[in-house]
Coordinates of C-alpha atoms in Angstrom, one line a residue:
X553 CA -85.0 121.6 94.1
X554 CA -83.7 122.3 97.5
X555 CA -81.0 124.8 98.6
X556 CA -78.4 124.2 96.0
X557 CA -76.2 122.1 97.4
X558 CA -73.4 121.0 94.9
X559 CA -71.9 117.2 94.8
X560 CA -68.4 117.6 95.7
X561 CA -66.3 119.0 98.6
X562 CA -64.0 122.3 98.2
X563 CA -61.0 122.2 96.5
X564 CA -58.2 121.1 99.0
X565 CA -56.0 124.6 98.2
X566 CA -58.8 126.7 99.0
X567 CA -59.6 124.5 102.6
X568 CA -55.6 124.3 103.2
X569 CA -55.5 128.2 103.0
X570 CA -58.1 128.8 105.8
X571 CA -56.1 126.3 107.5
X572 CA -53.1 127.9 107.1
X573 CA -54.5 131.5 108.1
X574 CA -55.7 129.8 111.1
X575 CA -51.9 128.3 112.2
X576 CA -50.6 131.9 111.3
X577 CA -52.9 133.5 113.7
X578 CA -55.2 135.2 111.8
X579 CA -57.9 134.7 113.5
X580 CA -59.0 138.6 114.8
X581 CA -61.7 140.9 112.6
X582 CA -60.9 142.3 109.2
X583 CA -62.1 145.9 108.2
X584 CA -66.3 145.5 108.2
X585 CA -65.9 145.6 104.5
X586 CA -63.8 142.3 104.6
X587 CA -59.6 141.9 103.7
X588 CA -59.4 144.4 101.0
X589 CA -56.9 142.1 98.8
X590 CA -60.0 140.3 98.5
X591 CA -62.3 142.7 97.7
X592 CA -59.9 143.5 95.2
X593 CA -59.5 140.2 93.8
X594 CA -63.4 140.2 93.9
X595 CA -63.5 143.0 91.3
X596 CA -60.8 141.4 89.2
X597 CA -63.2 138.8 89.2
X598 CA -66.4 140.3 88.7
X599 CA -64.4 142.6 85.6
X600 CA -62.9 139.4 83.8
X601 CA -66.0 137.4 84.1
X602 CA -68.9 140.1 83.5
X603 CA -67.4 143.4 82.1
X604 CA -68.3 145.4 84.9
X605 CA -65.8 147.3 87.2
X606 CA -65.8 148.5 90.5
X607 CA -64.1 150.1 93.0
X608 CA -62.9 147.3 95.8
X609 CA -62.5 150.3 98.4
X610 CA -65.7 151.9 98.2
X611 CA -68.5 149.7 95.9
X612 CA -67.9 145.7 97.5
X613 CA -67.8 144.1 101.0
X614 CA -67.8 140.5 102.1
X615 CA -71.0 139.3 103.0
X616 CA -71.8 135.7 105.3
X617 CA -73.2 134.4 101.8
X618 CA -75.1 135.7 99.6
X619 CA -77.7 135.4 102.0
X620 CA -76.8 138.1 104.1
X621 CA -76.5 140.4 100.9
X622 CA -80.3 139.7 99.8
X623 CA -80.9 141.3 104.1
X624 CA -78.5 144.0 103.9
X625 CA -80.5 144.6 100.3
X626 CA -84.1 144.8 101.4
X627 CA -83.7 146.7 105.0
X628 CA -81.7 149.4 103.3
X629 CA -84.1 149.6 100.2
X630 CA -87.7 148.9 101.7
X631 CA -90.3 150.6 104.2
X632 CA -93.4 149.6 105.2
X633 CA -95.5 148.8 102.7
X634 CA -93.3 149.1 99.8
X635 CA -93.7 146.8 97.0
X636 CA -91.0 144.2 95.7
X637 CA -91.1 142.2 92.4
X638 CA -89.6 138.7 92.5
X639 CA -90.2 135.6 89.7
X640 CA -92.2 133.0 90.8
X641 CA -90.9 130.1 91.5
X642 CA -87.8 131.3 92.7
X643 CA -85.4 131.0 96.0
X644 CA -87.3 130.7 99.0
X645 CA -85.8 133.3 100.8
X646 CA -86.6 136.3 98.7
X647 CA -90.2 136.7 99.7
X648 CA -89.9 136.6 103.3
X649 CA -87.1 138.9 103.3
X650 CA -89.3 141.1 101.9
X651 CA -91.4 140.7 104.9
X652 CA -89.1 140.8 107.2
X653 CA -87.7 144.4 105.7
X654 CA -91.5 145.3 106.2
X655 CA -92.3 144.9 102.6
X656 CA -94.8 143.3 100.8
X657 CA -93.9 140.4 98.2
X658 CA -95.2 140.2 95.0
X659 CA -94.9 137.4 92.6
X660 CA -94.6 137.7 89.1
X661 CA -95.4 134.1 88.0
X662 CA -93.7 132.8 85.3
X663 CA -94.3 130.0 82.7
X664 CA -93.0 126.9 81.0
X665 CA -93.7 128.6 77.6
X666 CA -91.3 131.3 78.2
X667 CA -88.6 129.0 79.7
X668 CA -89.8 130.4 82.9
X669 CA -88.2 133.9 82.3
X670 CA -89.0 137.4 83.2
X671 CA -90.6 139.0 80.7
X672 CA -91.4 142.4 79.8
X673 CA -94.8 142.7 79.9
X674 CA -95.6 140.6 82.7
X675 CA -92.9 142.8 84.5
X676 CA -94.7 146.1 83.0
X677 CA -97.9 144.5 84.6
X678 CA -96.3 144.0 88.1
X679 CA -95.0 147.4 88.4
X680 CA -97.3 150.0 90.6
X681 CA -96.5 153.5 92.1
X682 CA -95.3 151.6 95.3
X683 CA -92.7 149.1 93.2
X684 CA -89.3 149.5 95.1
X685 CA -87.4 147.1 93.5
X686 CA -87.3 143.9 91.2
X687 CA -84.8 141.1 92.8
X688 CA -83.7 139.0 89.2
X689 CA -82.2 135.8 89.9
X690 CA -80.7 134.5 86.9
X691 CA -80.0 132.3 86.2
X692 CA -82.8 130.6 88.5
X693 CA -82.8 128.4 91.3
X694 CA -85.3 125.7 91.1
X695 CA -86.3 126.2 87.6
X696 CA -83.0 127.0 85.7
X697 CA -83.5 129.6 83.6
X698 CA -81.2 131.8 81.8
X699 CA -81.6 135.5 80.6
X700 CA -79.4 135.8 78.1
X701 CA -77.8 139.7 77.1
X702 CA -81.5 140.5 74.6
X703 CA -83.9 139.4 77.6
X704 CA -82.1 141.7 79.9
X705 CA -81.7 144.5 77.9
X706 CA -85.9 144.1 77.7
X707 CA -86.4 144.0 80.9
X708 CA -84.0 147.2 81.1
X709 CA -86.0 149.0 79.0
X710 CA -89.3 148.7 81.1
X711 CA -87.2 149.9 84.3
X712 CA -86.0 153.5 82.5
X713 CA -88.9 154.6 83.0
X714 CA -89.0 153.9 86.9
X715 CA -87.4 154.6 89.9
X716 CA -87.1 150.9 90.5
X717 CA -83.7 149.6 92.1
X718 CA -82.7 145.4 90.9
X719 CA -81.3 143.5 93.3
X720 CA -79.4 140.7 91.1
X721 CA -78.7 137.6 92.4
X722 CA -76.2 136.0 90.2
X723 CA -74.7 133.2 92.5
X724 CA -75.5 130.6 89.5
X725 CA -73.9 132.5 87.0
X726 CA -70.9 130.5 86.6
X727 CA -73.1 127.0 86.4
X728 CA -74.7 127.4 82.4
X729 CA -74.8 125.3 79.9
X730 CA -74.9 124.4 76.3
X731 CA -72.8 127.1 74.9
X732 CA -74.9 130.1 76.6
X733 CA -72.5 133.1 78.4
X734 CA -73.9 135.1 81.7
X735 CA -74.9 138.3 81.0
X736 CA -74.6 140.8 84.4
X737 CA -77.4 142.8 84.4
X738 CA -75.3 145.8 85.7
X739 CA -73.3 145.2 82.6
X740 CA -76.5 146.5 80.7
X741 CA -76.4 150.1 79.6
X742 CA -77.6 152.2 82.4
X743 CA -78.1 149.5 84.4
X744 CA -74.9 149.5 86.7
X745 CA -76.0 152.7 88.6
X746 CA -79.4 151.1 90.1
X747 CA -78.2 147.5 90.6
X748 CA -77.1 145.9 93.7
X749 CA -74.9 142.7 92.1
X750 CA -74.8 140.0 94.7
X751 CA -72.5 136.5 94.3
X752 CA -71.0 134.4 96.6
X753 CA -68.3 130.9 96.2
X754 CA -71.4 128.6 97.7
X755 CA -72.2 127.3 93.7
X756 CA -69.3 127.6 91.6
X757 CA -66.7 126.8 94.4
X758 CA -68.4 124.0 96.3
X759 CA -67.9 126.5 99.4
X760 CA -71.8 126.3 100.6
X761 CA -70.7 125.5 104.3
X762 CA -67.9 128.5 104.0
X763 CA -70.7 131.2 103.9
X764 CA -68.8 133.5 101.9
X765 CA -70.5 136.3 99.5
X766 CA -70.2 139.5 98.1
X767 CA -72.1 142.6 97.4
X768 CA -71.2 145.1 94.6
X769 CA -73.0 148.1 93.9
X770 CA -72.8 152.4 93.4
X771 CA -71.1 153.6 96.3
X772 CA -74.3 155.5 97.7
X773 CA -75.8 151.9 97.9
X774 CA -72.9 150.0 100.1
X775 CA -72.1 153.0 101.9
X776 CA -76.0 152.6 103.6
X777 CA -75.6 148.7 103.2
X778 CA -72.5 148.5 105.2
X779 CA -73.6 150.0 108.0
X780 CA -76.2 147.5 108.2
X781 CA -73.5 145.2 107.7
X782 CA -71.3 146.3 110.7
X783 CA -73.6 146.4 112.8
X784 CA -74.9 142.8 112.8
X785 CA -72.4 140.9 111.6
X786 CA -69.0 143.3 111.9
X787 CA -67.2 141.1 109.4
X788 CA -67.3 138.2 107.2
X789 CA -65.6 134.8 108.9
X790 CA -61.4 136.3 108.5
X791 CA -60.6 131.6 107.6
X792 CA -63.4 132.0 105.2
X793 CA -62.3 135.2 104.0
X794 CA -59.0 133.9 103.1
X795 CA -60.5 130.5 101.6
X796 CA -62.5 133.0 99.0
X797 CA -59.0 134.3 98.0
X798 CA -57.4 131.0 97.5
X799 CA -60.6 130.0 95.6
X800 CA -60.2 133.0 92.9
X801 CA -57.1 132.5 92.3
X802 CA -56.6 128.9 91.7
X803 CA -60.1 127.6 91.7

């Protein structure tokens, strides 16, 4: 129940490539967006995995985690006062983000009965004039729950009929069990177009202390975002960069 640190160390091959960028001298800035052979490999990724394709030039950068994503997110999407729907329980960073983007949090709790999804009523219930955006991170960290294709396609179906961007955390997607398959919710019909996909290597590569994440989303969205980006963090870490390549292709 605490930040989701996994029980084993990175791969060696991933770790040996950062060290070996490092004795080759890359060690200057990439491009804001981050090396584009692995904003490329990225989409590959993201394509194979989740059905849902992108354009590594224009629609992904390298975040520091998926951290920095969930900021970038909220100060381009939120002024003052605007509402933001998160679960409850869910990561602890989400709500004050929120309030640091000069938003206001608010919950939707969510229960044991329902395996401790989202559902569509309660989301229904949550939504007001001022709702900005819904983050939806699933599967969830602490209570590990899934949304499997049918819950998100509910959950779609309320937001048609709003203005409402999702930010979608998906950093756990690769860690489900019992048979289940993630489901993107930018892979959901009409969907991709008001989503903001964010994923990182912390979870499924054991690459926490790497600080490596992505953000993919409509061009009109990480054009604004990347600005944000460049100008207070200019690029992701170049050794961790590299890493992140190593780790999608042999990880």
């Amino acid at each position: 129940l605490g930040v989701g640190e996994p029980d084993f160390g990175t791969q060696w091959t991933v770790s040996d490539a950062a060290i070996y960028s490092l004795r080759q001298g890359r060690t200057h800035y990439t491009a804001n967006a981050g090396l584009i052979e692995l904003r490329e490999a990225v989409c590959d990724y993201v394509r194979a995995r989740f059905g849902v394709s992108y354009d590594p030039k224009t629609e992904v950068f390298m975040t520091v985690g998926a951290s920095e994503g969930i900021d970038a997110a909220l100060r381009v999407l939120v002024e003052p006062g605007d509402e933001v729907l998160l679960p409850d329980p869910s990561y602890v960073s989400y709500s004050p983000g929120v309030i640091f983007a000069g938003g206001v949090p608010v919950p939707i709790v969510t229960r044991e009965e329902d395996e401790f999804r989202l559902t569509p009523d309660a989301l229904r219930n949550a939504i007001t004039p001022r709702t900005q955006a819904l983050i939806l991170p699933y599967p969830n960290h602490p209570t590990g729950a899934v949304m499997d294709r049918r819950d998100l396609e509910a959950i779609a179906g309320v937001l048609r009929g709003t203005n409402s961007v999702v930010v979608t955390t998906e950093i756990y997607a690769e860690l489900t069990y019992g048979g289940l398959k993630h489901t993107s919710f930018a892979a959901i019909d009409g969907m991709r177009e008001r989503t903001i996909l964010l994923n990182g290597f912390s979870k499924a590569f054991a690459m926490t202390g790497w600080r490596m994440g992505y953000v993919c989303a409509p061009k009109e969205l990480t054009r604004i975002m990347l600005k944000v980006h460049q100008y207070t963090i200019m690029c992701a870490p170049t050794a961790g960069q590299y890493a992140a390549l190593e780790a999608l292709r042999s990880g």
